[in-house]
Amino acid sequence: MVSRDERNAGEKIETKTPGNRRDFFNEIAGCALAIAGIGAAVVTVEYSSPNVLFEPPTTFRAGSLDDYPVDSVTFIQDQQVYIVRTEKGLWAMSAVCTHLGCITQWKPESNQIACPCHGSKFQRDGTVQAGPAPRPLPRFAARLAADGALVVDKLETVKETEILKV
Ligand code: FES
């Protein structure tokens, strides 16, 4: 025999179980909606913020002429640029190898610029002495500012024969 209390308790359990399951699924749905809402908010914020790539300026001041004695090749490491000065004048030249983009090195003992990656060699004027580099090292526009500083613009390439007469 089942007592009345036991029957009532059983009824409570029966009536309560579907409610718990419904609450559980409601909570799951609420969590899913909250996660979807947060995701949508993140995507919206990323979309509305400017997608800008900050790069260093292409124009830089390279000191004064006194920093570059006649018959010298000076490597400016942070700009990856050579400043070459001869008795005819001065020019700024990229130090990036025209083969696959390795950074070249000035070798004063052999009077040439050498690429450590695949062995290309360049003369101090940038012309290719030995491949596989397909092109000479490009020259950049160089000028003297009003205060006498040398200013190089890496965005503007000039002819391989262009020299800043100083
Ligand atoms: S990257 Fe300079 S020779 Fe290949």
Coordinates of N, CA, C and O and ligand atoms in Angstrom, one line a residue:
M1 N 0.8 -1.2 0.0 CA 0.0 0.0 0.0 C 0.9 1.3 0.0 O 1.8 1.4 0.7
V2 N 0.5 2.2 -0.8 CA 1.2 3.5 -0.9 C 0.4 4.5 -0.1 O -0.8 4.6 -0.3
S3 N 1.1 5.1 0.8 CA 0.4 6.1 1.6 C 0.1 7.4 0.8 O 0.7 7.6 -0.3
R4 N -0.8 8.2 1.3 CA -1.2 9.4 0.6 C 0.0 10.4 0.4 O 0.1 11.0 -0.7
D5 N 0.8 10.4 1.4 CA 2.0 11.3 1.3 C 3.0 10.9 0.3 O 3.5 11.7 -0.5
E6 N 3.2 9.6 0.2 CA 4.1 9.0 -0.8 C 3.5 9.3 -2.2 O 4.2 9.6 -3.1
R7 N 2.1 9.1 -2.3 CA 1.5 9.4 -3.6 C 1.6 10.9 -4.0 O 2.0 11.2 -5.1
N8 N 1.4 11.8 -3.0 CA 1.5 13.2 -3.2 C 3.0 13.6 -3.6 O 3.2 14.4 -4.5
A9 N 3.9 12.9 -2.9 CA 5.3 13.2 -3.3 C 5.6 12.8 -4.7 O 6.3 13.5 -5.4
G10 N 5.1 11.6 -5.0 CA 5.3 11.1 -6.4 C 4.7 12.1 -7.4 O 5.3 12.3 -8.5
E11 N 3.5 12.6 -7.1 CA 2.8 13.5 -8.0 C 3.7 14.8 -8.2 O 3.8 15.3 -9.2
K12 N 4.2 15.2 -7.0 CA 5.0 16.5 -7.1 C 6.2 16.2 -8.0 O 6.6 17.1 -8.8
I13 N 6.8 15.0 -7.8 CA 8.0 14.7 -8.7 C 7.6 14.7 -10.1 O 8.2 15.3 -11.0
E14 N 6.4 14.1 -10.4 CA 6.0 14.0 -11.8 C 5.7 15.4 -12.4 O 6.0 15.7 -13.5
T15 N 5.0 16.2 -11.6 CA 4.7 17.6 -12.1 C 5.9 18.5 -12.1 O 5.9 19.4 -13.0
K16 N 6.9 18.2 -11.3 CA 8.0 19.1 -11.2 C 9.0 18.8 -12.3 O 9.7 19.6 -12.8
T17 N 9.2 17.5 -12.7 CA 10.2 17.1 -13.7 C 10.1 17.8 -15.0 O 11.1 18.4 -15.5
P18 N 8.9 17.9 -15.6 CA 8.8 18.6 -16.9 C 9.2 20.1 -16.8 O 9.8 20.7 -17.6
G19 N 8.8 20.7 -15.6 CA 9.2 22.1 -15.4 C 10.7 22.3 -15.3 O 11.2 23.2 -15.9
N20 N 11.4 21.4 -14.6 CA 12.8 21.5 -14.5 C 13.5 21.3 -15.9 O 14.4 22.0 -16.2
R21 N 13.0 20.4 -16.7 CA 13.5 20.2 -18.0 C 13.3 21.4 -18.9 O 14.2 21.9 -19.6
R22 N 12.1 22.0 -18.7 CA 11.8 23.3 -19.5 C 12.7 24.4 -19.1 O 13.3 25.1 -19.9
D23 N 12.9 24.5 -17.7 CA 13.8 25.6 -17.2 C 15.2 25.4 -17.7 O 15.9 26.3 -18.1
F24 N 15.6 24.1 -17.7 CA 17.0 23.8 -18.2 C 17.2 24.2 -19.6 O 18.1 24.9 -20.0
F25 N 16.2 23.8 -20.5 CA 16.3 24.2 -21.9 C 16.2 25.7 -22.1 O 16.9 26.3 -23.0
N26 N 15.4 26.4 -21.2 CA 15.3 27.8 -21.3 C 16.7 28.5 -21.0 O 17.1 29.4 -21.6
E27 N 17.3 27.9 -20.0 CA 18.6 28.4 -19.6 C 19.6 28.2 -20.7 O 20.4 29.1 -21.0
I28 N 19.6 27.0 -21.3 CA 20.5 26.8 -22.4 C 20.3 27.8 -23.6 O 21.2 28.3 -24.1
A29 N 19.0 28.0 -23.9 CA 18.7 28.9 -25.0 C 19.1 30.3 -24.6 O 19.6 31.0 -25.5
G30 N 18.9 30.7 -23.4 CA 19.3 32.0 -22.9 C 20.8 32.2 -23.0 O 21.3 33.2 -23.5
C31 N 21.6 31.2 -22.6 CA 23.0 31.2 -22.7 C 23.4 31.3 -24.2 O 24.4 32.1 -24.6
A32 N 22.8 30.5 -25.1 CA 23.2 30.5 -26.5 C 22.9 31.9 -27.1 O 23.7 32.4 -27.8
L33 N 21.8 32.5 -26.7 CA 21.4 33.8 -27.2 C 22.5 34.9 -26.7 O 22.9 35.8 -27.4
A34 N 22.8 34.7 -25.4 CA 23.8 35.7 -24.9 C 25.2 35.6 -25.6 O 25.8 36.6 -25.9
I35 N 25.6 34.3 -25.8 CA 26.9 34.1 -26.5 C 26.8 34.7 -28.0 O 27.7 35.4 -28.4
A36 N 25.7 34.4 -28.6 CA 25.5 35.0 -30.0 C 25.5 36.5 -30.0 O 26.1 37.2 -30.8
G37 N 24.8 37.1 -28.9 CA 24.8 38.5 -28.8 C 26.2 39.1 -28.6 O 26.5 40.1 -29.2
I38 N 27.0 38.5 -27.7 CA 28.3 39.0 -27.5 C 29.1 38.9 -28.7 O 29.9 39.8 -29.1
G39 N 29.0 37.7 -29.4 CA 29.8 37.6 -30.7 C 29.4 38.6 -31.7 O 30.3 39.2 -32.3
A40 N 28.1 38.9 -31.8 CA 27.6 40.0 -32.8 C 28.2 41.3 -32.4 O 28.6 42.1 -33.2
A41 N 28.2 41.6 -31.0 CA 28.7 42.9 -30.6 C 30.2 43.0 -30.9 O 30.6 44.1 -31.3
V42 N 31.0 41.9 -30.7 CA 32.4 42.0 -31.0 C 32.6 42.2 -32.4 O 33.4 43.1 -32.8
V43 N 31.9 41.5 -33.3 CA 32.1 41.7 -34.7 C 31.7 43.1 -35.1 O 32.4 43.7 -36.0
T44 N 30.6 43.6 -34.6 CA 30.2 45.0 -34.9 C 31.2 46.0 -34.5 O 31.6 46.9 -35.3
V45 N 31.8 45.9 -33.3 CA 32.8 46.8 -32.8 C 34.1 46.7 -33.7 O 34.6 47.7 -34.2
E46 N 34.5 45.5 -34.1 CA 35.7 45.3 -35.0 C 35.4 45.9 -36.4 O 36.2 46.5 -37.0
Y47 N 34.2 45.8 -36.8 CA 33.8 46.3 -38.2 C 33.8 47.8 -38.2 O 34.3 48.4 -39.1
S48 N 33.3 48.4 -37.1 CA 33.2 49.8 -37.1 C 34.5 50.5 -36.7 O 34.6 51.7 -37.0
S49 N 35.5 49.8 -36.2 CA 36.7 50.5 -35.9 C 37.6 50.5 -37.2 O 37.5 49.6 -38.0
P50 N 38.4 51.6 -37.4 CA 39.2 51.7 -38.6 C 40.2 50.6 -38.7 O 40.9 50.2 -37.8
N51 N 40.3 50.0 -39.9 CA 41.2 48.9 -40.2 C 42.5 49.6 -40.8 O 42.7 49.6 -42.0
V52 N 43.3 50.1 -39.9 CA 44.5 50.8 -40.4 C 45.8 50.1 -40.0 O 45.9 49.6 -38.9
L53 N 46.7 50.0 -40.9 CA 48.0 49.4 -40.7 C 49.0 50.6 -40.4 O 49.2 51.4 -41.3
F54 N 49.5 50.7 -39.2 CA 50.4 51.7 -38.9 C 51.9 51.3 -39.3 O 52.4 50.3 -38.8
E55 N 52.5 52.1 -40.2 CA 53.8 51.8 -40.7 C 54.7 53.0 -40.3 O 54.2 54.1 -40.2
P56 N 56.0 52.7 -40.2 CA 56.9 53.8 -39.9 C 56.9 54.8 -41.1 O 56.7 54.4 -42.3
P57 N 57.2 56.0 -40.9 CA 57.2 57.0 -42.0 C 58.3 56.6 -43.0 O 59.3 56.0 -42.7
T58 N 58.0 56.9 -44.3 CA 59.0 56.5 -45.4 C 60.1 57.6 -45.5 O 61.1 57.3 -46.1
T59 N 59.8 58.8 -45.1 CA 60.8 59.8 -45.1 C 61.6 59.9 -43.8 O 60.9 59.9 -42.8
F60 N 62.9 60.0 -43.9 CA 63.6 60.1 -42.6 C 64.8 61.0 -42.8 O 65.3 61.2 -43.9
R61 N 65.2 61.6 -41.7 CA 66.4 62.5 -41.7 C 67.6 61.6 -41.4 O 67.6 60.8 -40.4
A62 N 68.6 61.8 -42.2 CA 69.8 60.9 -42.1 C 71.0 61.6 -41.6 O 72.2 61.3 -42.0
G63 N 70.8 62.6 -40.8 CA 72.0 63.3 -40.2 C 72.5 64.4 -41.2 O 71.8 64.8 -42.1
S64 N 73.7 64.8 -41.0 CA 74.3 65.9 -41.8 C 75.3 65.3 -42.8 O 75.7 64.1 -42.7
L65 N 75.8 66.1 -43.7 CA 76.8 65.6 -44.7 C 78.1 65.2 -44.0 O 78.8 64.4 -44.5
D66 N 78.4 65.9 -42.9 CA 79.6 65.6 -42.2 C 79.6 64.1 -41.7 O 80.7 63.5 -41.4
D67 N 78.4 63.5 -41.6 CA 78.4 62.1 -41.2 C 78.8 61.1 -42.3 O 79.0 59.9 -42.0
Y68 N 79.0 61.7 -43.5 CA 79.3 60.8 -44.6 C 80.5 61.3 -45.3 O 80.5 62.1 -46.2
P69 N 81.7 60.8 -44.9 CA 82.9 61.3 -45.6 C 83.0 60.8 -47.1 O 82.3 59.9 -47.4
V70 N 83.7 61.6 -47.8 CA 83.9 61.2 -49.2 C 84.5 59.8 -49.3 O 85.3 59.4 -48.5
D71 N 84.0 59.0 -50.3 CA 84.5 57.6 -50.5 C 84.1 56.7 -49.4 O 84.9 55.9 -48.8
S72 N 82.8 56.8 -49.0 CA 82.3 56.0 -47.9 C 81.0 55.3 -48.3 O 80.2 55.9 -49.1
V73 N 80.7 54.2 -47.7 CA 79.4 53.5 -47.7 C 78.9 53.3 -46.3 O 79.6 52.7 -45.5
T74 N 77.8 53.9 -46.0 CA 77.3 53.9 -44.6 C 75.9 53.2 -44.6 O 75.0 53.5 -45.4
F75 N 75.8 52.2 -43.8 CA 74.6 51.4 -43.7 C 73.7 52.0 -42.5 O 74.2 52.0 -41.4
I76 N 72.5 52.4 -42.8 CA 71.6 52.9 -41.8 C 70.7 51.7 -41.5 O 69.7 51.4 -42.2
Q77 N 71.0 51.0 -40.4 CA 70.3 49.8 -40.1 C 68.8 49.9 -39.9 O 68.0 49.1 -40.5
D78 N 68.3 50.9 -39.1 CA 66.9 50.9 -38.9 C 66.1 51.3 -40.1 O 64.9 51.0 -40.1
Q79 N 66.7 51.8 -41.1 CA 66.0 52.2 -42.4 C 66.4 51.2 -43.5 O 65.7 51.2 -44.5
Q80 N 67.4 50.4 -43.3 CA 67.8 49.4 -44.3 C 68.2 50.2 -45.6 O 67.7 49.8 -46.7
V81 N 69.0 51.2 -45.4 CA 69.4 52.1 -46.5 C 70.9 52.3 -46.4 O 71.5 52.4 -45.3
Y82 N 71.6 52.3 -47.6 CA 73.0 52.8 -47.7 C 73.0 54.2 -48.1 O 72.3 54.6 -49.0
I83 N 73.9 55.0 -47.5 CA 74.2 56.3 -48.0 C 75.6 56.2 -48.5 O 76.6 55.8 -47.8
V84 N 75.8 56.4 -49.8 CA 77.1 56.3 -50.5 C 77.5 57.6 -50.9 O 76.7 58.4 -51.5
R85 N 78.7 58.0 -50.6 CA 79.3 59.3 -50.9 C 80.6 59.1 -51.7 O 81.5 58.3 -51.2
T86 N 80.7 59.8 -52.8 CA 81.9 59.8 -53.6 C 82.3 61.2 -53.8 O 81.6 62.1 -53.4
E87 N 83.4 61.4 -54.6 CA 83.8 62.8 -54.9 C 82.8 63.5 -55.8 O 82.7 64.7 -55.8
K88 N 81.9 62.7 -56.5 CA 80.9 63.3 -57.4 C 79.7 63.7 -56.6 O 78.9 64.6 -57.1
G89 N 79.4 63.1 -55.5 CA 78.2 63.4 -54.8 C 77.7 62.3 -53.9 O 78.5 61.4 -53.5
L90 N 76.4 62.2 -53.6 CA 75.9 61.3 -52.6 C 74.6 60.7 -53.1 O 73.9 61.4 -53.8
W91 N 74.3 59.5 -52.7 CA 73.0 58.9 -53.0 C 72.6 58.0 -51.9 O 73.4 57.4 -51.2
A92 N 71.3 57.8 -51.8 CA 70.7 56.8 -50.9 C 70.2 55.6 -51.7 O 69.6 55.8 -52.7
M93 N 70.5 54.4 -51.2 CA 70.2 53.2 -51.9 C 69.7 52.2 -51.0 O 70.1 52.0 -49.8
S94 N 68.7 51.4 -51.5 CA 68.1 50.3 -50.7 C 69.2 49.3 -50.3 O 70.0 48.9 -51.2
A95 N 69.1 48.7 -49.2 CA 69.9 47.6 -48.8 C 69.2 46.3 -48.9 O 69.8 45.2 -48.6
V96 N 68.0 46.3 -49.5 CA 67.2 45.1 -49.6 C 67.5 44.4 -51.0 O 67.4 45.1 -52.0
C97 N 68.0 43.2 -50.9 CA 68.4 42.5 -52.1 C 67.2 42.4 -53.1 O 66.1 42.1 -52.7
T98 N 67.5 42.6 -54.4 CA 66.4 42.6 -55.4 C 66.1 41.1 -55.8 O 65.2 40.9 -56.6
H99 N 66.7 40.2 -55.2 CA 66.4 38.8 -55.5 C 65.2 38.4 -54.7 O 64.1 38.3 -55.2
L100 N 65.4 38.1 -53.4 CA 64.3 37.7 -52.5 C 64.1 38.5 -51.3 O 63.5 38.1 -50.3
G101 N 64.8 39.6 -51.2 CA 64.6 40.6 -50.2 C 65.4 40.5 -48.9 O 65.1 41.0 -47.9
C102 N 66.5 39.7 -49.0 CA 67.4 39.7 -47.8 C 68.1 41.0 -47.7 O 68.2 41.8 -48.6
I103 N 68.6 41.3 -46.5 CA 69.3 42.5 -46.3 C 70.8 42.3 -46.6 O 71.4 41.4 -46.1
T104 N 71.3 43.1 -47.5 CA 72.7 43.0 -48.0 C 73.6 43.6 -47.0 O 73.2 44.2 -46.0
Q105 N 74.9 43.3 -47.2 CA 75.9 43.8 -46.3 C 77.1 44.4 -47.1 O 77.5 43.9 -48.1
W106 N 77.5 45.6 -46.6 CA 78.7 46.2 -47.3 C 79.9 45.5 -46.8 O 80.2 45.3 -45.7
K107 N 80.8 45.2 -47.8 CA 82.0 44.5 -47.6 C 83.2 45.4 -48.0 O 83.5 45.3 -49.2
P108 N 83.7 46.2 -47.2 CA 84.7 47.1 -47.6 C 86.0 46.4 -48.1 O 86.7 46.9 -49.0
E109 N 86.3 45.2 -47.6 CA 87.5 44.6 -48.0 C 87.4 44.1 -49.5 O 88.5 44.1 -50.2
S110 N 86.3 43.9 -50.0 CA 86.1 43.5 -51.4 C 85.5 44.7 -52.2 O 85.2 44.5 -53.4
N111 N 85.2 45.8 -51.5 CA 84.6 46.9 -52.2 C 83.3 46.6 -52.9 O 83.1 47.0 -54.0
Q112 N 82.5 45.8 -52.2 CA 81.2 45.4 -52.8 C 80.1 45.2 -51.8 O 80.4 45.0 -50.6
I113 N 78.9 45.1 -52.2 CA 77.8 44.9 -51.3 C 77.4 43.4 -51.6 O 77.1 43.1 -52.8
A114 N 77.3 42.6 -50.6 CA 77.0 41.2 -50.8 C 75.7 40.8 -50.1 O 75.4 41.3 -49.0
C115 N 75.0 39.8 -50.7 CA 73.8 39.3 -50.1 C 74.2 38.0 -49.4 O 74.7 37.1 -50.1
P116 N 73.9 37.8 -48.2 CA 74.2 36.6 -47.5 C 73.3 35.4 -47.8 O 73.7 34.3 -47.5
C117 N 72.2 35.6 -48.5 CA 71.3 34.5 -48.7 C 71.7 33.6 -49.9 O 71.8 32.4 -49.7
H118 N 71.8 34.2 -51.1 CA 72.1 33.4 -52.3 C 73.3 33.9 -53.0 O 73.5 33.5 -54.2
G119 N 74.1 34.8 -52.4 CA 75.4 35.1 -53.0 C 75.4 36.2 -54.0 O 76.4 36.5 -54.7
S120 N 74.3 37.0 -54.2 CA 74.4 38.1 -55.1 C 75.4 39.2 -54.6 O 75.6 39.3 -53.4
K121 N 76.0 39.8 -55.6 CA 77.0 40.9 -55.3 C 76.6 42.1 -56.1 O 76.2 42.0 -57.3
F122 N 76.8 43.2 -55.4 CA 76.5 44.5 -56.1 C 77.7 45.4 -55.9 O 78.4 45.4 -54.9
Q123 N 77.9 46.3 -56.9 CA 78.9 47.3 -56.8 C 78.3 48.4 -55.9 O 77.1 48.5 -55.6
R124 N 79.2 49.3 -55.4 CA 78.7 50.4 -54.5 C 77.7 51.3 -55.1 O 77.0 52.0 -54.4
D125 N 77.7 51.3 -56.5 CA 76.6 52.1 -57.1 C 75.3 51.4 -57.3 O 74.3 51.9 -57.8
G126 N 75.3 50.1 -56.8 CA 74.1 49.3 -56.8 C 73.9 48.4 -58.0 O 73.0 47.5 -58.0
T127 N 74.8 48.5 -59.0 CA 74.6 47.6 -60.1 C 75.0 46.1 -59.7 O 75.8 45.9 -58.8
V128 N 74.4 45.2 -60.4 CA 74.6 43.8 -60.1 C 75.9 43.3 -60.6 O 76.2 43.5 -61.8
Q129 N 76.7 42.8 -59.8 CA 78.0 42.2 -60.2 C 77.9 40.7 -60.4 O 78.5 40.2 -61.3
A130 N 77.1 40.1 -59.6 CA 76.8 38.6 -59.7 C 75.4 38.3 -59.2 O 75.0 38.9 -58.2
G131 N 74.8 37.4 -59.9 CA 73.4 37.1 -59.6 C 73.3 36.2 -58.4 O 74.3 35.9 -57.7
P132 N 72.1 35.8 -58.1 CA 70.9 35.8 -58.9 C 70.0 37.0 -58.9 O 68.9 37.1 -59.4
A133 N 70.5 38.1 -58.2 CA 69.7 39.3 -58.2 C 69.4 39.8 -59.6 O 70.3 40.0 -60.4
P134 N 68.1 40.1 -59.9 CA 67.8 40.5 -61.3 C 68.0 41.9 -61.6 O 68.1 42.3 -62.8
R135 N 68.0 42.8 -60.6 CA 68.0 44.2 -60.8 C 69.0 44.9 -59.8 O 69.3 44.3 -58.8
P136 N 69.4 46.1 -60.2 CA 70.3 46.8 -59.3 C 69.5 47.2 -58.0 O 68.3 47.2 -58.0
L137 N 70.3 47.6 -57.0 CA 69.6 48.1 -55.8 C 69.0 49.5 -56.1 O 69.7 50.3 -56.7
P138 N 67.8 49.7 -55.8 CA 67.1 50.9 -56.1 C 67.6 52.1 -55.3 O 68.0 51.9 -54.1
R139 N 67.7 53.3 -56.0 CA 68.0 54.5 -55.2 C 66.8 55.2 -54.8 O 65.8 55.2 -55.5
F140 N 66.9 55.9 -53.7 CA 65.8 56.7 -53.2 C 66.1 58.2 -53.3 O 67.3 58.6 -53.3
A141 N 65.1 59.0 -53.4 CA 65.2 60.4 -53.5 C 65.9 60.9 -52.2 O 65.5 60.6 -51.1
A142 N 66.9 61.8 -52.4 CA 67.7 62.4 -51.3 C 67.8 63.9 -51.5 O 68.0 64.3 -52.7
R143 N 67.6 64.6 -50.5 CA 67.8 66.1 -50.7 C 68.3 66.7 -49.4 O 68.3 66.0 -48.3
L144 N 68.8 67.9 -49.5 CA 69.2 68.6 -48.3 C 68.1 69.5 -47.8 O 67.5 70.3 -48.5
A145 N 67.8 69.4 -46.5 CA 66.8 70.3 -45.9 C 67.4 71.6 -45.7 O 68.6 71.8 -45.8
A146 N 66.5 72.6 -45.3 CA 67.0 74.0 -45.1 C 68.0 74.0 -44.0 O 68.9 74.9 -44.0
D147 N 67.9 73.1 -43.0 CA 68.9 73.2 -41.9 C 70.1 72.3 -42.2 O 70.9 72.1 -41.3
G148 N 70.2 71.9 -43.4 CA 71.4 71.1 -43.8 C 71.4 69.6 -43.6 O 72.3 68.9 -43.9
A149 N 70.3 69.2 -43.1 CA 70.1 67.7 -42.8 C 69.8 67.0 -44.1 O 69.2 67.5 -45.0
L150 N 70.3 65.8 -44.2 CA 70.1 64.9 -45.4 C 68.7 64.3 -45.1 O 68.5 63.6 -44.1
V151 N 67.8 64.4 -46.1 CA 66.5 63.8 -46.0 C 66.3 62.8 -47.1 O 66.5 63.1 -48.3
V152 N 65.9 61.6 -46.7 CA 65.7 60.5 -47.7 C 64.2 60.1 -47.7 O 63.6 59.9 -46.7
D153 N 63.7 59.9 -48.9 CA 62.3 59.5 -49.1 C 62.3 58.1 -49.7 O 62.6 57.9 -50.9
K154 N 62.0 57.1 -48.9 CA 62.1 55.7 -49.4 C 60.9 55.3 -50.3 O 60.9 54.3 -51.0
L155 N 59.9 56.2 -50.3 CA 58.8 56.0 -51.2 C 59.0 56.4 -52.6 O 58.4 56.0 -53.6
E156 N 60.0 57.3 -52.8 CA 60.3 57.8 -54.1 C 61.6 57.3 -54.6 O 62.7 57.6 -54.1
T157 N 61.5 56.4 -55.6 CA 62.8 55.9 -56.2 C 63.2 56.8 -57.4 O 62.3 57.4 -58.0
V158 N 64.5 56.9 -57.6 CA 65.0 57.8 -58.6 C 65.9 56.9 -59.6 O 66.1 55.8 -59.3
K159 N 66.3 57.5 -60.7 CA 67.2 56.8 -61.6 C 68.5 56.4 -60.9 O 68.9 57.0 -60.0
E160 N 69.0 55.3 -61.5 CA 70.2 54.7 -60.9 C 71.4 55.6 -61.1 O 72.5 55.3 -60.5
T161 N 71.3 56.6 -61.9 CA 72.4 57.5 -62.1 C 72.3 58.8 -61.3 O 73.2 59.6 -61.4
E162 N 71.2 59.0 -60.7 CA 70.9 60.2 -60.0 C 71.8 60.4 -58.7 O 71.9 59.5 -57.9
I163 N 72.4 61.5 -58.7 CA 73.3 61.8 -57.5 C 73.0 63.2 -57.0 O 72.7 64.1 -57.7
L164 N 73.0 63.2 -55.7 CA 72.9 64.5 -55.0 C 74.2 65.2 -55.0 O 75.1 64.7 -54.3
K165 N 74.4 66.2 -55.7 CA 75.7 66.9 -55.8 C 75.9 67.8 -54.6 O 75.1 68.6 -54.3
V166 N 76.9 67.4 -53.8 CA 77.2 68.2 -52.6 C 78.7 68.6 -52.6 O 79.5 68.1 -53.3
Ligands
FES1 S1 68.0 37.3 -51.6 FE1 69.8 38.1 -52.1 S2 70.6 36.7 -53.5 FE2 68.8 35.8 -52.9

